[in-house]
Short mmCIF file of C-alpha atoms in Angstrom, two decimals:
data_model
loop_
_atom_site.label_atom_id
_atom_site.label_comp_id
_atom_site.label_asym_id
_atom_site.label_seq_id
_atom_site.Cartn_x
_atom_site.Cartn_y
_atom_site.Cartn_z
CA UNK I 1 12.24 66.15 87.31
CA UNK I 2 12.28 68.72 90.39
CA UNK I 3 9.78 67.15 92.15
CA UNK I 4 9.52 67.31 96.38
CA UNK I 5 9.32 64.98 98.72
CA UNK I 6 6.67 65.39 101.15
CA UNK I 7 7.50 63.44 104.57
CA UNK I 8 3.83 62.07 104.51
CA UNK I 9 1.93 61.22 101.41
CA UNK I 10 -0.92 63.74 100.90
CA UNK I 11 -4.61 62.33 100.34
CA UNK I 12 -6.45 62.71 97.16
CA UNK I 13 -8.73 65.12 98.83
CA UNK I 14 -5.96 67.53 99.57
CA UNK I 15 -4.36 67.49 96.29
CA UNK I 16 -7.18 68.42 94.43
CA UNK I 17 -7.29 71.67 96.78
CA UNK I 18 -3.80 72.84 95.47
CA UNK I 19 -4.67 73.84 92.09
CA UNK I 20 -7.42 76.44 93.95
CA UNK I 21 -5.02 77.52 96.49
CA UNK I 22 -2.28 77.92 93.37
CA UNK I 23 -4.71 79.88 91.15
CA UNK I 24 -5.62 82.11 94.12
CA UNK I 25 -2.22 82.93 95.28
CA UNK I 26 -1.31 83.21 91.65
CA UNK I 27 -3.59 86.33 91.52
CA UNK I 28 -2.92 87.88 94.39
CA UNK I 29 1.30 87.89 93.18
CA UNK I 30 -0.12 89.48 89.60
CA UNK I 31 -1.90 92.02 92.08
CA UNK I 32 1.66 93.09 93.79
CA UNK I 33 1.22 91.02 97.11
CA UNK I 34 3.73 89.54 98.55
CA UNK I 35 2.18 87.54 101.10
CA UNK I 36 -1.17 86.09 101.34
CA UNK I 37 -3.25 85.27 104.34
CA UNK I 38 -5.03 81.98 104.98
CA UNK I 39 -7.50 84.01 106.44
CA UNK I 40 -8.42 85.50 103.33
CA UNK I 41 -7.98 83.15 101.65
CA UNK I 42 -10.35 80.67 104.10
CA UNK I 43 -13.05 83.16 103.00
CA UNK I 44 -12.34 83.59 99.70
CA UNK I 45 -12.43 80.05 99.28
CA UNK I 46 -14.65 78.23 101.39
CA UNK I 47 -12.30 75.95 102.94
CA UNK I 48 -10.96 76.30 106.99
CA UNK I 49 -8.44 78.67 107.76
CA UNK I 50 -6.66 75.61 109.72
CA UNK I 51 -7.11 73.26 107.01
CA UNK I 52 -5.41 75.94 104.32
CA UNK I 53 -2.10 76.03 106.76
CA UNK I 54 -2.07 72.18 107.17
CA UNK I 55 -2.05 71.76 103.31
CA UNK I 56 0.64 74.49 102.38
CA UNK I 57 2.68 72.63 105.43
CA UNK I 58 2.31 69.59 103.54
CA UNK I 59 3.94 71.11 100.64
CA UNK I 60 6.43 72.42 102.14
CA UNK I 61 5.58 75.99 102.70
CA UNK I 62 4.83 77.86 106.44
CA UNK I 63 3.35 80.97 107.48
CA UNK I 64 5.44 83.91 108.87
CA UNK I 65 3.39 85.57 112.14
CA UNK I 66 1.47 89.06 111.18
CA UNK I 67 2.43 88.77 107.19
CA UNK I 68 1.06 85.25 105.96
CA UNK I 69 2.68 82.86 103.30
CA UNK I 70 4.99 83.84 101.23
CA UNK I 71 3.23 84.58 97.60
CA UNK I 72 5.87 83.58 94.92
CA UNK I 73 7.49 80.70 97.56
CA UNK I 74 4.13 79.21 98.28
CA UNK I 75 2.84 78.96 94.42
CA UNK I 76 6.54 77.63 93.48
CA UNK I 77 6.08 74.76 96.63
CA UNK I 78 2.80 74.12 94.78
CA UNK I 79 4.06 73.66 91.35
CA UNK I 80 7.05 71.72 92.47
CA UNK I 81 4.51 69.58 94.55
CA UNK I 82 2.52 68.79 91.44
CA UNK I 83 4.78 68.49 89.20
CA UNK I 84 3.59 71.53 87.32
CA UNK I 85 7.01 73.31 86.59
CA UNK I 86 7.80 70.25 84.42
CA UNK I 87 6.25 69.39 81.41
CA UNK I 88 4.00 66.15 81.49
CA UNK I 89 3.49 64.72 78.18
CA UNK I 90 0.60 63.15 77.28
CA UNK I 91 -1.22 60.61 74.48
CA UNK I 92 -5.23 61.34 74.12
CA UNK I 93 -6.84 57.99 73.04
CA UNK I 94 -10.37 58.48 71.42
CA UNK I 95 -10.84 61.81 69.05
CA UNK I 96 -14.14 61.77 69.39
CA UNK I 97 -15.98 65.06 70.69
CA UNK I 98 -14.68 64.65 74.31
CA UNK I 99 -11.17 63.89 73.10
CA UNK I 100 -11.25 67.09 70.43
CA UNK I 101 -12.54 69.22 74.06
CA UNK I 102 -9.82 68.17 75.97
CA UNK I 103 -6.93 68.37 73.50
CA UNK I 104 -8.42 72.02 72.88
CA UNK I 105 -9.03 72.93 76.43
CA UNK I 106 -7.82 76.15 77.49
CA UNK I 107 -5.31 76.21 80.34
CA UNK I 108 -3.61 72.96 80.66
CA UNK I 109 -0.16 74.31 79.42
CA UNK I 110 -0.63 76.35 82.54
CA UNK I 111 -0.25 72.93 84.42
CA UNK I 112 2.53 71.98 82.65
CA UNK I 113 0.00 69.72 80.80
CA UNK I 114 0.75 68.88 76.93
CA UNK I 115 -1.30 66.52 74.91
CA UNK I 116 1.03 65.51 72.04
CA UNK I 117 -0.59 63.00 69.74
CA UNK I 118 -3.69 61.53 69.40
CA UNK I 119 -4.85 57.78 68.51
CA UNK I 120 -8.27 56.54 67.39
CA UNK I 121 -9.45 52.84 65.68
CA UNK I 122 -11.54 55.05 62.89
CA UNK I 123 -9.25 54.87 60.20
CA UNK I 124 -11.17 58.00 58.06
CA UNK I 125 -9.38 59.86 61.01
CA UNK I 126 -5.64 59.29 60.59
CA UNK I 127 -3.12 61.50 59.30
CA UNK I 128 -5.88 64.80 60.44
CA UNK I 129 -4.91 66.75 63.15
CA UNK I 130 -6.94 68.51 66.24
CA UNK I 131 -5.20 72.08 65.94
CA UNK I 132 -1.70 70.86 66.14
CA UNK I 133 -2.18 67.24 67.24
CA UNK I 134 -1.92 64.32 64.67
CA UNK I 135 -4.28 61.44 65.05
CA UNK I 136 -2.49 58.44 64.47
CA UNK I 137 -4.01 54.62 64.55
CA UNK I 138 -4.40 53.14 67.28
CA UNK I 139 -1.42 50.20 66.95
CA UNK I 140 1.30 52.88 67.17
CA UNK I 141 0.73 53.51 70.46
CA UNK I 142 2.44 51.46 72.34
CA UNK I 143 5.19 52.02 70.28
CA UNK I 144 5.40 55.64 70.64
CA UNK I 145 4.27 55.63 74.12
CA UNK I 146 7.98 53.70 74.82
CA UNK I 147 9.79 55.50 72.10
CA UNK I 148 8.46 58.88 73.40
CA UNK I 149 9.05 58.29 77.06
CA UNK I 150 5.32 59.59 77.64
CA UNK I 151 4.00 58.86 80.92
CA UNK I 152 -0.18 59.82 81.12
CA UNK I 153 -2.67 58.38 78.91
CA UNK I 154 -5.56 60.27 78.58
CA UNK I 155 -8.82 57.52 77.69
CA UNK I 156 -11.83 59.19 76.25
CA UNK I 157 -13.05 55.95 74.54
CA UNK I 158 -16.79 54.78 74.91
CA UNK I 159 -17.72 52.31 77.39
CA UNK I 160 -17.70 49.16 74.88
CA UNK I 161 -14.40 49.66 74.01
CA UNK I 162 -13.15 49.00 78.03
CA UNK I 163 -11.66 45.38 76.75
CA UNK I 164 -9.60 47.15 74.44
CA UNK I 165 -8.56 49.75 76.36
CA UNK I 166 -7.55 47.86 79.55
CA UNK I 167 -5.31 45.23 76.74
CA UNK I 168 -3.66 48.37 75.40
CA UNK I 169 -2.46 50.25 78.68
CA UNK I 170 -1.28 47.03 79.92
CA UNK I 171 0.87 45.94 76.96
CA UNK I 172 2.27 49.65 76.52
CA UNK I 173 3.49 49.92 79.87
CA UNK I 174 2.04 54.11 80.02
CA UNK I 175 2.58 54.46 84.25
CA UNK I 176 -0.54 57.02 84.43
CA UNK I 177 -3.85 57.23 83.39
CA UNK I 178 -6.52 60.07 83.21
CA UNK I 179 -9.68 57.97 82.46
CA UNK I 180 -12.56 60.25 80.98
CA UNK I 181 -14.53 56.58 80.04
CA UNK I 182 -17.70 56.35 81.65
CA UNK I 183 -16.53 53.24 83.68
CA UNK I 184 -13.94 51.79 85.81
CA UNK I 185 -11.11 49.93 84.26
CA UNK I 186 -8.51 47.55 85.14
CA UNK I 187 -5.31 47.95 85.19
CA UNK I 188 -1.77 46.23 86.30
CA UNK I 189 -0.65 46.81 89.84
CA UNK I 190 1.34 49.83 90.10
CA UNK I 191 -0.39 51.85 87.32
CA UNK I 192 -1.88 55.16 88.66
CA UNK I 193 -5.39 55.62 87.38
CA UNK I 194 -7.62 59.16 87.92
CA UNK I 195 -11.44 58.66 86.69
CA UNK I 196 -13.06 61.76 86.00
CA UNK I 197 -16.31 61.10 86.68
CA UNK I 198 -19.02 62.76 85.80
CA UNK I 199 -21.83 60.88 87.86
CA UNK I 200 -20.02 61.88 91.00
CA UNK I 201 -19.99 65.59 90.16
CA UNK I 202 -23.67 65.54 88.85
CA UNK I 203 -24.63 63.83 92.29
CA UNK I 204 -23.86 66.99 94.08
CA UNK I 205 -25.48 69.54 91.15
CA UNK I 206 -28.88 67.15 91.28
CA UNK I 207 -29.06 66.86 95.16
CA UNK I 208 -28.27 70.17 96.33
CA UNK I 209 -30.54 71.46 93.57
CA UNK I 210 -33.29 69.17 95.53
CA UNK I 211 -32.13 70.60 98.92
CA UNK I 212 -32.73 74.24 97.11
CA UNK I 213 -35.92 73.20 95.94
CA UNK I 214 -37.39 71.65 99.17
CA UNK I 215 -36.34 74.70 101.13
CA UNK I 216 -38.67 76.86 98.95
CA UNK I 217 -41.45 74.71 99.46
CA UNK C 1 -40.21 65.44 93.30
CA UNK C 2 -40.10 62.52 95.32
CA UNK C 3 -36.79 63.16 97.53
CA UNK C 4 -36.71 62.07 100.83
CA UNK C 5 -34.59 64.79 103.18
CA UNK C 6 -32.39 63.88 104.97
CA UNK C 7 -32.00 64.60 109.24
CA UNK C 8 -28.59 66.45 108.23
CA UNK C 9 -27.23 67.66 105.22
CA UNK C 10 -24.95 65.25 103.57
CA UNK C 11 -21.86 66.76 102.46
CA UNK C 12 -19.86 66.89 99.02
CA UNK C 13 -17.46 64.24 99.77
CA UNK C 14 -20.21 62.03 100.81
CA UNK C 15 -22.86 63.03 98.05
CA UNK C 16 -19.53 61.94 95.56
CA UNK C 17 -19.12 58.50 96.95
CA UNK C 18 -22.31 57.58 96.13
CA UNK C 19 -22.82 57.41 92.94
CA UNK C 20 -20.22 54.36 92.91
CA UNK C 21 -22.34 52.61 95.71
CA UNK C 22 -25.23 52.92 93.56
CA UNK C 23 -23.11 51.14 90.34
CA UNK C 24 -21.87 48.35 92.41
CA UNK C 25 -25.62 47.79 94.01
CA UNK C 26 -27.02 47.53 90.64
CA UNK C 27 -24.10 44.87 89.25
CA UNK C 28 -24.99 42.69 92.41
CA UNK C 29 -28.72 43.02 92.00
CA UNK C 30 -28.30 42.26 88.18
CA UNK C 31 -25.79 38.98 89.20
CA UNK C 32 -29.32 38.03 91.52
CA UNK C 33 -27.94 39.29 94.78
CA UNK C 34 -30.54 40.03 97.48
CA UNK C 35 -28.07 41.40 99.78
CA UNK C 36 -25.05 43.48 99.74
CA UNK C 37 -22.43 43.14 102.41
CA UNK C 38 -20.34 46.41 103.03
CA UNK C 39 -17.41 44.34 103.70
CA UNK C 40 -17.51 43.38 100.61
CA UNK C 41 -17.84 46.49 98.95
CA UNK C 42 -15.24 48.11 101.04
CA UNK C 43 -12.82 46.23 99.38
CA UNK C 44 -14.16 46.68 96.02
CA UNK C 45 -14.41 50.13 95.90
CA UNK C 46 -11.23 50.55 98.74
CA UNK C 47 -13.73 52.71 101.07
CA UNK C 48 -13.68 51.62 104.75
CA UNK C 49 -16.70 49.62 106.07
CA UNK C 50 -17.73 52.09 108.58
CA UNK C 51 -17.65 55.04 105.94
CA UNK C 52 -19.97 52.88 103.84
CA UNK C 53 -22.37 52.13 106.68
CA UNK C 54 -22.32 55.40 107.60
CA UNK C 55 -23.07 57.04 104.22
CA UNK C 56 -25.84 54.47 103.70
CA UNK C 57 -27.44 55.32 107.09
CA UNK C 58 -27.24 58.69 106.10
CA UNK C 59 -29.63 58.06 103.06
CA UNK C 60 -32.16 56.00 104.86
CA UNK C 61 -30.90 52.40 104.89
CA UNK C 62 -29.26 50.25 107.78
CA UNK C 63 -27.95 46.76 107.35
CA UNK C 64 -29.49 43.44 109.16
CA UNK C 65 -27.00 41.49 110.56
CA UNK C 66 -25.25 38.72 109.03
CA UNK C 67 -27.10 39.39 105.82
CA UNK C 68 -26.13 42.90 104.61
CA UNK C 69 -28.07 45.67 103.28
CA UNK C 70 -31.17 45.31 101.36
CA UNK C 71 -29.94 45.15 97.84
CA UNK C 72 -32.91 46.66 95.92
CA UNK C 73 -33.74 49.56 98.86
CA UNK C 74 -30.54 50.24 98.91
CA UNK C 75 -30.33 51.44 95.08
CA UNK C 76 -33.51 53.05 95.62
CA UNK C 77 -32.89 54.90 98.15
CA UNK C 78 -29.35 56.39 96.85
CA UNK C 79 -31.71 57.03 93.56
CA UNK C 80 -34.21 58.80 95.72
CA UNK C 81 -31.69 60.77 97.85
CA UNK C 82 -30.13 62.06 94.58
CA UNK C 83 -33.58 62.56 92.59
CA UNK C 84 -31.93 60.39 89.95
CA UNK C 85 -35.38 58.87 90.26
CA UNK C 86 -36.65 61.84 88.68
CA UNK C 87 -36.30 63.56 85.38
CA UNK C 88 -33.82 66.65 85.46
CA UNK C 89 -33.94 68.89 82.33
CA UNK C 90 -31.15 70.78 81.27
CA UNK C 91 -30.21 73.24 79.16
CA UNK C 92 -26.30 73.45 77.41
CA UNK C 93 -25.04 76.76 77.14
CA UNK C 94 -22.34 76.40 74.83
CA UNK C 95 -22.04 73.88 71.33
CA UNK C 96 -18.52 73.84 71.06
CA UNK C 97 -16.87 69.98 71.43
CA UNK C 98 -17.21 70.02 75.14
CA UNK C 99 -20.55 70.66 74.60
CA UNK C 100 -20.95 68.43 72.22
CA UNK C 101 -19.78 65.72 74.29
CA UNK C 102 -21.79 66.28 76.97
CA UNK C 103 -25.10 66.14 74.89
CA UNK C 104 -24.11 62.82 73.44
CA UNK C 105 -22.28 61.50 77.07
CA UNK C 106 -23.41 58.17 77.20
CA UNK C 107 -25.29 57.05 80.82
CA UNK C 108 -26.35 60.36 81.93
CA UNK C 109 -30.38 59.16 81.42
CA UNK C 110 -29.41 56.40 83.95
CA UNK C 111 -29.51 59.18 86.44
CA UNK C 112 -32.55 61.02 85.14
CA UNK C 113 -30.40 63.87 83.44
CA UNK C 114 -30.84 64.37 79.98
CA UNK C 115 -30.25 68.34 77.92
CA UNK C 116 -33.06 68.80 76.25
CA UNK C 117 -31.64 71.75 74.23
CA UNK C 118 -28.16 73.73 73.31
CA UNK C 119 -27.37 77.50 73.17
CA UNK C 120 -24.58 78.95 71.21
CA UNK C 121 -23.54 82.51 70.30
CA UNK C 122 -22.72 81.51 67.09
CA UNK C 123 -25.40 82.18 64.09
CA UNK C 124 -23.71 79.15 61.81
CA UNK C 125 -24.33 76.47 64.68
CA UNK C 126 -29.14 77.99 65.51
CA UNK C 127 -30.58 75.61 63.97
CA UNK C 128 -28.33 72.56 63.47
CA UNK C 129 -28.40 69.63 65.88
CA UNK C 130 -26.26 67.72 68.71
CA UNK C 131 -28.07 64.33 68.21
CA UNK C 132 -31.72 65.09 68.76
CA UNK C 133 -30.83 68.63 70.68
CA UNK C 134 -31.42 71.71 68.63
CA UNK C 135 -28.92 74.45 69.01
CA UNK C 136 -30.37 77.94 69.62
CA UNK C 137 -29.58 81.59 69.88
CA UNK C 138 -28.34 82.71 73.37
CA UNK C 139 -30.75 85.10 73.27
CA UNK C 140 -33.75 82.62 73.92
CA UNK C 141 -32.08 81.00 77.00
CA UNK C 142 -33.82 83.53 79.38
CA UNK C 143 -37.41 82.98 78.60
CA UNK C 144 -37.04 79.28 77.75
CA UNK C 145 -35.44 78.20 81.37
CA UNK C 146 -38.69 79.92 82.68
CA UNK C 147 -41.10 78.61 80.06
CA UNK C 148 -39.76 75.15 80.42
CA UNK C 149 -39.10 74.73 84.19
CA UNK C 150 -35.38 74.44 83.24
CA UNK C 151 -33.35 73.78 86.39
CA UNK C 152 -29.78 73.06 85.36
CA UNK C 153 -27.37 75.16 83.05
CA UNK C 154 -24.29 73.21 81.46
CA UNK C 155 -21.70 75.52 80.93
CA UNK C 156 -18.54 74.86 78.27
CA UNK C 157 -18.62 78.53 77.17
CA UNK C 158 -15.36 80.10 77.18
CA UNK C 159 -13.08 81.52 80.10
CA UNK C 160 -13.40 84.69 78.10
CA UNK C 161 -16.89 84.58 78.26
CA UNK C 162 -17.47 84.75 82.42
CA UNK C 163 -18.99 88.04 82.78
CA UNK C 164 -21.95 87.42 79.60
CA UNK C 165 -22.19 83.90 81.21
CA UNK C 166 -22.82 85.68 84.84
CA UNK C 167 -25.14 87.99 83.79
CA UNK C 168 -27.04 85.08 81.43
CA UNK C 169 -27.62 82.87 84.84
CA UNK C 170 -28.64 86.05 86.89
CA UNK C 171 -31.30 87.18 84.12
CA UNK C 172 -32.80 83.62 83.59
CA UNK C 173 -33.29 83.12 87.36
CA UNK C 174 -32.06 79.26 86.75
CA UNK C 175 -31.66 77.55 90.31
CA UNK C 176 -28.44 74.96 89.40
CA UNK C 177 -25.51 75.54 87.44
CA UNK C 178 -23.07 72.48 86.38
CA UNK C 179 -19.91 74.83 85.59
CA UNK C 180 -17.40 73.14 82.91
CA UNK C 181 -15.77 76.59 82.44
CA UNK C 182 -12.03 76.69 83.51
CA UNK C 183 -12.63 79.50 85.88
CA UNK C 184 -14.90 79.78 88.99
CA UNK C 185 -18.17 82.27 88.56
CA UNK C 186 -20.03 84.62 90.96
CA UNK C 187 -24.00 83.78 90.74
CA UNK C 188 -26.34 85.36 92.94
CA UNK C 189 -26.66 84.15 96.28
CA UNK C 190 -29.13 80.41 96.52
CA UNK C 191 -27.66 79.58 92.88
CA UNK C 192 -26.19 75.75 93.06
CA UNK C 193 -22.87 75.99 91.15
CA UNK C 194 -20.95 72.73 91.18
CA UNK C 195 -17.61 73.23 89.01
CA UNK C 196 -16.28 70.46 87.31
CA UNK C 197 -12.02 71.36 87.76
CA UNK C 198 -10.14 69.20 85.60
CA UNK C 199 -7.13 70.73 87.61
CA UNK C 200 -8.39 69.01 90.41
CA UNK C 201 -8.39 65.86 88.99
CA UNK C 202 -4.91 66.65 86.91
CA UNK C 203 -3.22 67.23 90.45
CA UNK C 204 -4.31 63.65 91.27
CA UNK C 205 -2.94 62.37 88.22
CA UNK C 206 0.50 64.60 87.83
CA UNK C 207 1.32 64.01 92.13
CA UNK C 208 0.35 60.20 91.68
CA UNK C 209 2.72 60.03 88.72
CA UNK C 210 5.69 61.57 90.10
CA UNK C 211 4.91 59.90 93.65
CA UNK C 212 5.49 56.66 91.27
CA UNK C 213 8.97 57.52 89.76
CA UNK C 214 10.24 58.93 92.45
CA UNK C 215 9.97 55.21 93.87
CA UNK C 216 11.32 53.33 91.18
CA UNK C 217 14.59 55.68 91.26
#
């Protein structure tokens, strides 16, 4: 995979940046530009003009005086950077609601994202398919995870089933792990686990939406 | 609402941490701990010390020395900061499985949040139920956020659906928007819109990933 080498590893603040910066340049190249400027795009985006050029320079990418960064090289750097001109297989585990969402969701080929099969315990599921997906029982997958060289597991399971969970990415050996449970798990050293969590976002909607109300009082 | 304000506004990154302090409080009080040590939790949650003191001073609560912070105040005060002490009400705008998910998200009444009610554009879904939610027409969203003192919108509509979705949250004068759409919306100025970007959190994973096999080659 055509992945680069950055000569510092970038935080986990900065990467999940990119994907705004990407989209935004991304429009402006469908719009004809050929160059964008941090200093629009500082506005457009709420984030500090300095801060924009610091993160493109960490993938790779710097500005040219009076025309800004070059549109097509800078969202290439940023794919490349990601990983998002490849294609990243992935296994969904849990076809419940949240698993049916995600292996639905709109956009994630656009990241080079594919979920390819799906695995669940409830056995009135196997063999039926989420749009294209199969659902398959749950003790094929770490079997296919080896056999299929796939790399992310994506965990929508429900909290009670963490035991389970944690048994099953540690015997198959899956390197990467998007984890959509409402907990923390553990994992073996080495593995690289992302929690989506919810609480975290909802902590900024319920106290700014209390900052917004005191103001008015 | 009982939220205490704060001498300076707390920003996102903070506001994001603390939902995790708040989860590792309650374990200790629940394992009979007085007293948490932000030592300790540093190296639980792999935050430095200083950033934990420092977001915990910033919602009311110092530490005594050589004991820790308060255990209980602690967790009530993080509750208080984020009015998870409180009740929120939401409303879902959109019943498709992302939706669906949400309503039935397990843990969200731990933080006071809870949708009392779902809106869909589709006449098969009004009157048919998420759990104990109702699903209605769109068409009542308006005068029901006012009616019911409604302060948060959950979004899953549809990309394609942005501009009905912007002019829905204008009309209904609703103060907080939780956005699970895969694009970013304009809402007039004051509106709280806190996006959920599972790109975000896919950079993390994807960049993690390849920063792994690119050291095992």
């Amino acid at each position: 995979m055509a992945v680069k080498q950055s000569p510092e590893p970038v935080n986990e603040i900065t990467l999940r940046r990119l994907p705004r910066y990407l989209e935004y340049i991304e429009e402006q190249i469908e719009q004809g530009e050929t160059y964008v400027s941090a200093t629009q795009m500082a506005k457009e985006l709420e984030v500090h003009h300095t801060q924009i050029r610091k993160d493109l320079a960490a993938v790779g990418v710097g500005g040219v005086p009076k025309r800004g960064h070059p549109a097509k090289e800078s969202a290439r750097a940023i794919r490349d950077f990601l990983g998002w001109n490849d294609t990243s297989s992935a296994f969904l585990v849990g076809a419940g609601n949240l698993g049916r969402a995600l292996a639905r969701y709109e956009g994630f080929k656009d990241a080079g994202f594919e979920i390819i099969a799906a695995f669940d315990n409830d056995p009135h599921t196997h063999g039926s398919r989420i749009g294209k997906i199969e659902i398959l029982p749950m003790e094929k997958f770490c079997d296919l995870v080896r056999r299929m060289h796939v790399n992310i597991a994506v965990i929508t399971a429900p909290a009670h089933a963490r035991a389970e969970i944690e048994s099953l990415i540690e015997r198959s050996g899956v390197p990467a792990v998007w984890n959509f449970m409402p907990i923390k798990i553990r994992v073996p050293e080495g593995v690289v686990v992302v929690d989506v969590s919810l609480y975290s976002s909802l902590a900024v909607v319920t106290r700014k939406l209390h900052e917004r109300l005191l103001k008015q009082k």
